mmCIF file with all atom_site columns, C-alpha atoms in Angstrom:
data_model
loop_
_atom_site.group_PDB
_atom_site.id
_atom_site.type_symbol
_atom_site.label_atom_id
_atom_site.label_alt_id
_atom_site.label_comp_id
_atom_site.label_asym_id
_atom_site.label_entity_id
_atom_site.label_seq_id
_atom_site.pdbx_PDB_ins_code
_atom_site.Cartn_x
_atom_site.Cartn_y
_atom_site.Cartn_z
_atom_site.occupancy
_atom_site.B_iso_or_equiv
_atom_site.pdbx_formal_charge
_atom_site.auth_seq_id
_atom_site.auth_comp_id
_atom_site.auth_asym_id
_atom_site.auth_atom_id
_atom_site.pdbx_PDB_model_num
ATOM 1   C CA . UNK A 1 1   ? 7.172   21.625  -13.603 1.00 47.00 ? 913  UNK A CA 1
ATOM 2   C CA . UNK A 1 2   ? 9.461   19.222  -11.788 1.00 62.00 ? 914  UNK A CA 1
ATOM 3   C CA . UNK A 1 3   ? 9.204   15.642  -13.002 1.00 86.00 ? 915  UNK A CA 1
ATOM 4   C CA . UNK A 1 4   ? 9.905   14.203  -9.523  1.00 91.00 ? 916  UNK A CA 1
ATOM 5   C CA . UNK A 1 5   ? 8.633   15.034  -6.058  1.00 92.00 ? 917  UNK A CA 1
ATOM 6   C CA . UNK A 1 6   ? 9.380   14.043  -2.490  1.00 94.00 ? 918  UNK A CA 1
ATOM 7   C CA . UNK A 1 7   ? 6.255   12.475  -1.071  1.00 92.00 ? 919  UNK A CA 1
ATOM 8   C CA . UNK A 1 8   ? 5.070   14.311  2.023   1.00 90.00 ? 920  UNK A CA 1
ATOM 9   C CA . UNK A 1 9   ? 7.551   14.402  4.908   1.00 84.00 ? 921  UNK A CA 1
ATOM 10  C CA . UNK A 1 10  ? 9.258   11.208  3.773   1.00 92.00 ? 922  UNK A CA 1
ATOM 11  C CA . UNK A 1 11  ? 12.402  10.462  1.833   1.00 93.00 ? 923  UNK A CA 1
ATOM 12  C CA . UNK A 1 12  ? 10.355  8.782   -0.923  1.00 95.00 ? 924  UNK A CA 1
ATOM 13  C CA . UNK A 1 13  ? 11.257  10.468  -4.206  1.00 94.00 ? 925  UNK A CA 1
ATOM 14  C CA . UNK A 1 14  ? 8.789   9.543   -6.944  1.00 95.00 ? 926  UNK A CA 1
ATOM 15  C CA . UNK A 1 15  ? 7.728   10.570  -10.411 1.00 93.00 ? 927  UNK A CA 1
ATOM 16  C CA . UNK A 1 16  ? 4.601   12.707  -10.676 1.00 92.00 ? 928  UNK A CA 1
ATOM 17  C CA . UNK A 1 17  ? 2.682   9.871   -12.319 1.00 93.00 ? 929  UNK A CA 1
ATOM 18  C CA . UNK A 1 18  ? 2.028   6.599   -10.513 1.00 95.00 ? 930  UNK A CA 1
ATOM 19  C CA . UNK A 1 19  ? 0.087   3.500   -11.448 1.00 95.00 ? 931  UNK A CA 1
ATOM 20  C CA . UNK A 1 20  ? -2.827  2.119   -9.464  1.00 94.00 ? 932  UNK A CA 1
ATOM 21  C CA . UNK A 1 21  ? -2.898  -1.634  -10.030 1.00 93.00 ? 933  UNK A CA 1
ATOM 22  C CA . UNK A 1 22  ? -6.306  -2.653  -8.668  1.00 92.00 ? 934  UNK A CA 1
ATOM 23  C CA . UNK A 1 23  ? -7.798  -3.329  -12.114 1.00 88.00 ? 935  UNK A CA 1
ATOM 24  C CA . UNK A 1 24  ? -5.083  -5.859  -12.867 1.00 89.00 ? 936  UNK A CA 1
ATOM 25  C CA . UNK A 1 25  ? -6.711  -8.418  -10.582 1.00 86.00 ? 937  UNK A CA 1
ATOM 26  C CA . UNK A 1 26  ? -10.425 -7.641  -10.259 1.00 79.00 ? 938  UNK A CA 1
ATOM 27  C CA . UNK A 1 27  ? -13.287 -5.132  -10.257 1.00 74.00 ? 939  UNK A CA 1
ATOM 28  C CA . UNK A 1 28  ? -13.129 -4.157  -13.945 1.00 73.00 ? 940  UNK A CA 1
ATOM 29  C CA . UNK A 1 29  ? -13.849 -7.452  -15.655 1.00 69.00 ? 941  UNK A CA 1
ATOM 30  C CA . UNK A 1 30  ? -11.435 -10.183 -16.652 1.00 73.00 ? 942  UNK A CA 1
ATOM 31  C CA . UNK A 1 31  ? -7.698  -9.709  -16.489 1.00 79.00 ? 943  UNK A CA 1
ATOM 32  C CA . UNK A 1 32  ? -4.683  -11.175 -18.199 1.00 85.00 ? 944  UNK A CA 1
ATOM 33  C CA . UNK A 1 33  ? -1.550  -11.658 -16.099 1.00 88.00 ? 945  UNK A CA 1
ATOM 34  C CA . UNK A 1 34  ? 0.816   -11.589 -19.076 1.00 93.00 ? 946  UNK A CA 1
ATOM 35  C CA . UNK A 1 35  ? -0.629  -8.275  -20.303 1.00 93.00 ? 947  UNK A CA 1
ATOM 36  C CA . UNK A 1 36  ? -0.529  -6.896  -16.774 1.00 94.00 ? 948  UNK A CA 1
ATOM 37  C CA . UNK A 1 37  ? 3.157   -7.779  -16.376 1.00 95.00 ? 949  UNK A CA 1
ATOM 38  C CA . UNK A 1 38  ? 3.935   -6.198  -19.759 1.00 96.00 ? 950  UNK A CA 1
ATOM 39  C CA . UNK A 1 39  ? 2.053   -3.064  -18.675 1.00 96.00 ? 951  UNK A CA 1
ATOM 40  C CA . UNK A 1 40  ? 3.956   -2.902  -15.371 1.00 97.00 ? 952  UNK A CA 1
ATOM 41  C CA . UNK A 1 41  ? 7.307   -3.349  -17.118 1.00 96.00 ? 953  UNK A CA 1
ATOM 42  C CA . UNK A 1 42  ? 6.463   -0.753  -19.798 1.00 97.00 ? 954  UNK A CA 1
ATOM 43  C CA . UNK A 1 43  ? 5.354   1.748   -17.153 1.00 96.00 ? 955  UNK A CA 1
ATOM 44  C CA . UNK A 1 44  ? 8.627   1.264   -15.277 1.00 96.00 ? 956  UNK A CA 1
ATOM 45  C CA . UNK A 1 45  ? 10.624  1.604   -18.501 1.00 94.00 ? 957  UNK A CA 1
ATOM 46  C CA . UNK A 1 46  ? 8.788   4.881   -19.241 1.00 94.00 ? 958  UNK A CA 1
ATOM 47  C CA . UNK A 1 47  ? 9.712   6.309   -15.845 1.00 93.00 ? 959  UNK A CA 1
ATOM 48  C CA . UNK A 1 48  ? 6.655   5.470   -13.769 1.00 96.00 ? 960  UNK A CA 1
ATOM 49  C CA . UNK A 1 49  ? 8.116   4.305   -10.483 1.00 96.00 ? 961  UNK A CA 1
ATOM 50  C CA . UNK A 1 50  ? 5.235   4.537   -7.991  1.00 97.00 ? 962  UNK A CA 1
ATOM 51  C CA . UNK A 1 51  ? 2.904   1.522   -7.906  1.00 98.00 ? 963  UNK A CA 1
ATOM 52  C CA . UNK A 1 52  ? -0.168  1.262   -5.679  1.00 97.00 ? 964  UNK A CA 1
ATOM 53  C CA . UNK A 1 53  ? -1.868  -1.970  -4.625  1.00 97.00 ? 965  UNK A CA 1
ATOM 54  C CA . UNK A 1 54  ? -3.684  -3.408  -1.597  1.00 96.00 ? 966  UNK A CA 1
ATOM 55  C CA . UNK A 1 55  ? -3.905  -6.744  0.143   1.00 96.00 ? 967  UNK A CA 1
ATOM 56  C CA . UNK A 1 56  ? -7.637  -6.883  -0.644  1.00 93.00 ? 968  UNK A CA 1
ATOM 57  C CA . UNK A 1 57  ? -7.212  -6.557  -4.430  1.00 91.00 ? 969  UNK A CA 1
ATOM 58  C CA . UNK A 1 58  ? -7.832  -10.053 -5.706  1.00 88.00 ? 970  UNK A CA 1
ATOM 59  C CA . UNK A 1 59  ? -7.535  -11.244 -2.092  1.00 89.00 ? 971  UNK A CA 1
ATOM 60  C CA . UNK A 1 60  ? -3.755  -10.851 -2.277  1.00 92.00 ? 972  UNK A CA 1
ATOM 61  C CA . UNK A 1 61  ? -3.370  -11.804 -5.953  1.00 92.00 ? 973  UNK A CA 1
ATOM 62  C CA . UNK A 1 62  ? -2.564  -8.222  -6.951  1.00 94.00 ? 974  UNK A CA 1
ATOM 63  C CA . UNK A 1 63  ? 0.351   -8.032  -4.517  1.00 97.00 ? 975  UNK A CA 1
ATOM 64  C CA . UNK A 1 64  ? 1.575   -11.413 -5.771  1.00 97.00 ? 976  UNK A CA 1
ATOM 65  C CA . UNK A 1 65  ? 1.407   -10.105 -9.349  1.00 97.00 ? 977  UNK A CA 1
ATOM 66  C CA . UNK A 1 66  ? 3.550   -7.090  -8.471  1.00 98.00 ? 978  UNK A CA 1
ATOM 67  C CA . UNK A 1 67  ? 5.966   -9.284  -6.540  1.00 97.00 ? 979  UNK A CA 1
ATOM 68  C CA . UNK A 1 68  ? 6.506   -11.507 -9.576  1.00 96.00 ? 980  UNK A CA 1
ATOM 69  C CA . UNK A 1 69  ? 6.590   -8.649  -12.078 1.00 97.00 ? 981  UNK A CA 1
ATOM 70  C CA . UNK A 1 70  ? 9.161   -6.610  -10.175 1.00 97.00 ? 982  UNK A CA 1
ATOM 71  C CA . UNK A 1 71  ? 11.411  -9.412  -9.011  1.00 94.00 ? 983  UNK A CA 1
ATOM 72  C CA . UNK A 1 72  ? 14.959  -8.222  -9.695  1.00 93.00 ? 984  UNK A CA 1
ATOM 73  C CA . UNK A 1 73  ? 13.736  -4.650  -10.318 1.00 93.00 ? 985  UNK A CA 1
ATOM 74  C CA . UNK A 1 74  ? 12.737  -3.706  -6.770  1.00 92.00 ? 986  UNK A CA 1
ATOM 75  C CA . UNK A 1 75  ? 15.456  -1.038  -6.433  1.00 92.00 ? 987  UNK A CA 1
ATOM 76  C CA . UNK A 1 76  ? 13.885  0.926   -9.307  1.00 94.00 ? 988  UNK A CA 1
ATOM 77  C CA . UNK A 1 77  ? 10.466  1.559   -7.788  1.00 96.00 ? 989  UNK A CA 1
ATOM 78  C CA . UNK A 1 78  ? 8.355   2.622   -4.830  1.00 97.00 ? 990  UNK A CA 1
ATOM 79  C CA . UNK A 1 79  ? 5.665   0.192   -3.665  1.00 98.00 ? 991  UNK A CA 1
ATOM 80  C CA . UNK A 1 80  ? 2.556   1.303   -1.809  1.00 98.00 ? 992  UNK A CA 1
ATOM 81  C CA . UNK A 1 81  ? 0.068   -1.165  -0.396  1.00 98.00 ? 993  UNK A CA 1
ATOM 82  C CA . UNK A 1 82  ? -2.844  -1.049  1.983   1.00 98.00 ? 994  UNK A CA 1
ATOM 83  C CA . UNK A 1 83  ? -4.417  -3.112  4.784   1.00 98.00 ? 995  UNK A CA 1
ATOM 84  C CA . UNK A 1 84  ? -7.586  -3.137  6.952   1.00 96.00 ? 996  UNK A CA 1
ATOM 85  C CA . UNK A 1 85  ? -10.281 -4.461  4.587   1.00 96.00 ? 997  UNK A CA 1
ATOM 86  C CA . UNK A 1 86  ? -10.727 -8.164  5.314   1.00 93.00 ? 998  UNK A CA 1
ATOM 87  C CA . UNK A 1 87  ? -11.864 -10.595 2.648   1.00 90.00 ? 999  UNK A CA 1
ATOM 88  C CA . UNK A 1 88  ? -13.056 -14.177 2.939   1.00 88.00 ? 1000 UNK A CA 1
ATOM 89  C CA . UNK A 1 89  ? -11.907 -17.209 0.935   1.00 83.00 ? 1001 UNK A CA 1
ATOM 90  C CA . UNK A 1 90  ? -14.391 -16.445 -1.860  1.00 86.00 ? 1002 UNK A CA 1
ATOM 91  C CA . UNK A 1 91  ? -13.512 -12.747 -1.934  1.00 84.00 ? 1003 UNK A CA 1
ATOM 92  C CA . UNK A 1 92  ? -16.449 -11.647 0.163   1.00 90.00 ? 1004 UNK A CA 1
ATOM 93  C CA . UNK A 1 93  ? -15.982 -8.554  2.306   1.00 91.00 ? 1005 UNK A CA 1
ATOM 94  C CA . UNK A 1 94  ? -15.769 -9.406  6.009   1.00 94.00 ? 1006 UNK A CA 1
ATOM 95  C CA . UNK A 1 95  ? -15.303 -5.960  7.510   1.00 96.00 ? 1007 UNK A CA 1
ATOM 96  C CA . UNK A 1 96  ? -12.475 -3.775  8.755   1.00 97.00 ? 1008 UNK A CA 1
ATOM 97  C CA . UNK A 1 97  ? -9.652  -4.661  11.116  1.00 97.00 ? 1009 UNK A CA 1
ATOM 98  C CA . UNK A 1 98  ? -7.262  -2.135  12.606  1.00 97.00 ? 1010 UNK A CA 1
ATOM 99  C CA . UNK A 1 99  ? -6.182  -4.165  15.630  1.00 98.00 ? 1011 UNK A CA 1
ATOM 100 C CA . UNK A 1 100 ? -2.414  -4.116  16.205  1.00 98.00 ? 1012 UNK A CA 1
ATOM 101 C CA . UNK A 1 101 ? -2.017  -7.888  15.869  1.00 98.00 ? 1013 UNK A CA 1
ATOM 102 C CA . UNK A 1 102 ? -3.921  -7.849  12.572  1.00 98.00 ? 1014 UNK A CA 1
ATOM 103 C CA . UNK A 1 103 ? -1.810  -4.969  11.218  1.00 98.00 ? 1015 UNK A CA 1
ATOM 104 C CA . UNK A 1 104 ? 1.377   -6.916  11.929  1.00 98.00 ? 1016 UNK A CA 1
ATOM 105 C CA . UNK A 1 105 ? -0.019  -10.100 10.371  1.00 98.00 ? 1017 UNK A CA 1
ATOM 106 C CA . UNK A 1 106 ? -1.235  -8.198  7.286   1.00 98.00 ? 1018 UNK A CA 1
ATOM 107 C CA . UNK A 1 107 ? 2.164   -6.527  6.914   1.00 99.00 ? 1019 UNK A CA 1
ATOM 108 C CA . UNK A 1 108 ? 4.036   -9.837  7.050   1.00 99.00 ? 1020 UNK A CA 1
ATOM 109 C CA . UNK A 1 109 ? 1.712   -11.359 4.449   1.00 98.00 ? 1021 UNK A CA 1
ATOM 110 C CA . UNK A 1 110 ? 2.090   -8.344  2.152   1.00 98.00 ? 1022 UNK A CA 1
ATOM 111 C CA . UNK A 1 111 ? 5.885   -8.445  2.449   1.00 99.00 ? 1023 UNK A CA 1
ATOM 112 C CA . UNK A 1 112 ? 5.829   -12.101 1.427   1.00 98.00 ? 1024 UNK A CA 1
ATOM 113 C CA . UNK A 1 113 ? 3.416   -11.607 -1.492  1.00 98.00 ? 1025 UNK A CA 1
ATOM 114 C CA . UNK A 1 114 ? 5.330   -8.555  -2.757  1.00 98.00 ? 1026 UNK A CA 1
ATOM 115 C CA . UNK A 1 115 ? 8.638   -10.460 -2.396  1.00 97.00 ? 1027 UNK A CA 1
ATOM 116 C CA . UNK A 1 116 ? 10.261  -7.556  -0.592  1.00 97.00 ? 1028 UNK A CA 1
ATOM 117 C CA . UNK A 1 117 ? 11.801  -6.803  2.767   1.00 97.00 ? 1029 UNK A CA 1
ATOM 118 C CA . UNK A 1 118 ? 10.184  -3.370  3.086   1.00 98.00 ? 1030 UNK A CA 1
ATOM 119 C CA . UNK A 1 119 ? 6.932   -1.688  2.082   1.00 98.00 ? 1031 UNK A CA 1
ATOM 120 C CA . UNK A 1 120 ? 7.721   1.862   0.997   1.00 98.00 ? 1032 UNK A CA 1
ATOM 121 C CA . UNK A 1 121 ? 4.308   3.347   1.792   1.00 98.00 ? 1033 UNK A CA 1
ATOM 122 C CA . UNK A 1 122 ? 1.854   1.395   3.956   1.00 99.00 ? 1034 UNK A CA 1
ATOM 123 C CA . UNK A 1 123 ? -1.698  2.742   4.019   1.00 98.00 ? 1035 UNK A CA 1
ATOM 124 C CA . UNK A 1 124 ? -4.589  1.997   6.302   1.00 97.00 ? 1036 UNK A CA 1
ATOM 125 C CA . UNK A 1 125 ? -7.205  1.413   3.569   1.00 96.00 ? 1037 UNK A CA 1
ATOM 126 C CA . UNK A 1 126 ? -10.177 2.291   5.761   1.00 96.00 ? 1038 UNK A CA 1
ATOM 127 C CA . UNK A 1 127 ? -10.366 3.320   9.427   1.00 95.00 ? 1039 UNK A CA 1
ATOM 128 C CA . UNK A 1 128 ? -11.664 0.616   11.756  1.00 95.00 ? 1040 UNK A CA 1
ATOM 129 C CA . UNK A 1 129 ? -14.139 2.537   13.956  1.00 96.00 ? 1041 UNK A CA 1
ATOM 130 C CA . UNK A 1 130 ? -13.556 0.089   16.816  1.00 97.00 ? 1042 UNK A CA 1
ATOM 131 C CA . UNK A 1 131 ? -9.835  0.922   17.152  1.00 98.00 ? 1043 UNK A CA 1
ATOM 132 C CA . UNK A 1 132 ? -8.381  4.292   18.143  1.00 98.00 ? 1044 UNK A CA 1
ATOM 133 C CA . UNK A 1 133 ? -6.318  5.903   15.381  1.00 98.00 ? 1045 UNK A CA 1
ATOM 134 C CA . UNK A 1 134 ? -3.536  6.407   17.923  1.00 98.00 ? 1046 UNK A CA 1
ATOM 135 C CA . UNK A 1 135 ? -3.287  2.627   18.413  1.00 98.00 ? 1047 UNK A CA 1
ATOM 136 C CA . UNK A 1 136 ? -3.322  1.981   14.666  1.00 98.00 ? 1048 UNK A CA 1
ATOM 137 C CA . UNK A 1 137 ? -0.631  4.550   13.898  1.00 98.00 ? 1049 UNK A CA 1
ATOM 138 C CA . UNK A 1 138 ? 1.368   3.473   16.948  1.00 99.00 ? 1050 UNK A CA 1
ATOM 139 C CA . UNK A 1 139 ? 1.568   -0.038  15.494  1.00 99.00 ? 1051 UNK A CA 1
ATOM 140 C CA . UNK A 1 140 ? 2.500   1.339   12.072  1.00 99.00 ? 1052 UNK A CA 1
ATOM 141 C CA . UNK A 1 141 ? 5.228   3.461   13.702  1.00 99.00 ? 1053 UNK A CA 1
ATOM 142 C CA . UNK A 1 142 ? 6.653   0.305   15.278  1.00 99.00 ? 1054 UNK A CA 1
ATOM 143 C CA . UNK A 1 143 ? 6.795   -1.281  11.813  1.00 99.00 ? 1055 UNK A CA 1
ATOM 144 C CA . UNK A 1 144 ? 8.685   1.794   10.568  1.00 98.00 ? 1056 UNK A CA 1
ATOM 145 C CA . UNK A 1 145 ? 11.185  1.519   13.425  1.00 98.00 ? 1057 UNK A CA 1
ATOM 146 C CA . UNK A 1 146 ? 11.609  -2.203  12.658  1.00 99.00 ? 1058 UNK A CA 1
ATOM 147 C CA . UNK A 1 147 ? 12.427  -1.396  9.019   1.00 98.00 ? 1059 UNK A CA 1
ATOM 148 C CA . UNK A 1 148 ? 9.439   -3.239  7.568   1.00 99.00 ? 1060 UNK A CA 1
ATOM 149 C CA . UNK A 1 149 ? 7.719   -0.030  6.449   1.00 99.00 ? 1061 UNK A CA 1
ATOM 150 C CA . UNK A 1 150 ? 9.332   3.185   5.249   1.00 98.00 ? 1062 UNK A CA 1
ATOM 151 C CA . UNK A 1 151 ? 6.382   5.598   5.433   1.00 98.00 ? 1063 UNK A CA 1
ATOM 152 C CA . UNK A 1 152 ? 2.765   5.625   6.606   1.00 98.00 ? 1064 UNK A CA 1
ATOM 153 C CA . UNK A 1 153 ? -0.349  6.650   4.730   1.00 97.00 ? 1065 UNK A CA 1
ATOM 154 C CA . UNK A 1 154 ? -4.044  6.858   5.522   1.00 98.00 ? 1066 UNK A CA 1
ATOM 155 C CA . UNK A 1 155 ? -7.065  6.563   3.267   1.00 96.00 ? 1067 UNK A CA 1
ATOM 156 C CA . UNK A 1 156 ? -10.473 8.138   3.699   1.00 94.00 ? 1068 UNK A CA 1
ATOM 157 C CA . UNK A 1 157 ? -10.036 9.846   7.073   1.00 96.00 ? 1069 UNK A CA 1
ATOM 158 C CA . UNK A 1 158 ? -11.403 13.168  8.279   1.00 96.00 ? 1070 UNK A CA 1
ATOM 159 C CA . UNK A 1 159 ? -9.136  16.107  9.227   1.00 97.00 ? 1071 UNK A CA 1
ATOM 160 C CA . UNK A 1 160 ? -9.394  15.514  12.987  1.00 98.00 ? 1072 UNK A CA 1
ATOM 161 C CA . UNK A 1 161 ? -8.390  11.850  12.604  1.00 98.00 ? 1073 UNK A CA 1
ATOM 162 C CA . UNK A 1 162 ? -5.486  12.897  10.384  1.00 97.00 ? 1074 UNK A CA 1
ATOM 163 C CA . UNK A 1 163 ? -4.272  15.411  13.003  1.00 98.00 ? 1075 UNK A CA 1
ATOM 164 C CA . UNK A 1 164 ? -4.504  12.840  15.796  1.00 98.00 ? 1076 UNK A CA 1
ATOM 165 C CA . UNK A 1 165 ? -2.650  10.266  13.667  1.00 98.00 ? 1077 UNK A CA 1
ATOM 166 C CA . UNK A 1 166 ? 0.092   12.730  12.701  1.00 97.00 ? 1078 UNK A CA 1
ATOM 167 C CA . UNK A 1 167 ? 0.630   13.539  16.388  1.00 98.00 ? 1079 UNK A CA 1
ATOM 168 C CA . UNK A 1 168 ? 1.668   9.886   16.897  1.00 98.00 ? 1080 UNK A CA 1
ATOM 169 C CA . UNK A 1 169 ? 3.871   9.553   13.801  1.00 98.00 ? 1081 UNK A CA 1
ATOM 170 C CA . UNK A 1 170 ? 4.315   11.630  10.626  1.00 97.00 ? 1082 UNK A CA 1
ATOM 171 C CA . UNK A 1 171 ? 1.739   10.724  7.983   1.00 98.00 ? 1083 UNK A CA 1
ATOM 172 C CA . UNK A 1 172 ? 3.291   10.822  4.529   1.00 97.00 ? 1084 UNK A CA 1
ATOM 173 C CA . UNK A 1 173 ? 0.212   10.515  2.332   1.00 96.00 ? 1085 UNK A CA 1
ATOM 174 C CA . UNK A 1 174 ? -3.556  10.821  2.471   1.00 96.00 ? 1086 UNK A CA 1
ATOM 175 C CA . UNK A 1 175 ? -5.513  8.950   -0.168  1.00 93.00 ? 1087 UNK A CA 1
ATOM 176 C CA . UNK A 1 176 ? -9.084  9.836   -1.084  1.00 90.00 ? 1088 UNK A CA 1
ATOM 177 C CA . UNK A 1 177 ? -11.244 7.893   -3.475  1.00 79.00 ? 1089 UNK A CA 1
#
């Protein structure tokens, strides 16, 4: 079995094992930033080079953690993050947002928190039922053309939505939970 794969129709070449980082900032009890950074560094040293986060994890704290942990190491890894699930100041869930202006704002904030100039794989975390998938993916395609995003992913969409999205711009990854 090959130890590396090319992700979808992209140029992203990753190891077969990635690390989901959600638990390093919330949902599974308390967390320790120092231990999390050591875990991230050890994973990278062992050859894990695909790291998954989202702007909603810890209301941005998870992206900030990865940004700090990988400062000076960015060329050694592939970062995936997600947008669309809005959270309030106390972490409460406020709903979904797939409007083009929100996507752009979320992308800029993620770039800043991750301390990077480009997101390798940018997922729509959940589909906003009030916004056509063509408009969502059209905005993501613009971010690709601007160099802010390398590849596009979707999470939790049905086959018809995936086909319609892929007709606008190639979809590199589909995440299911």
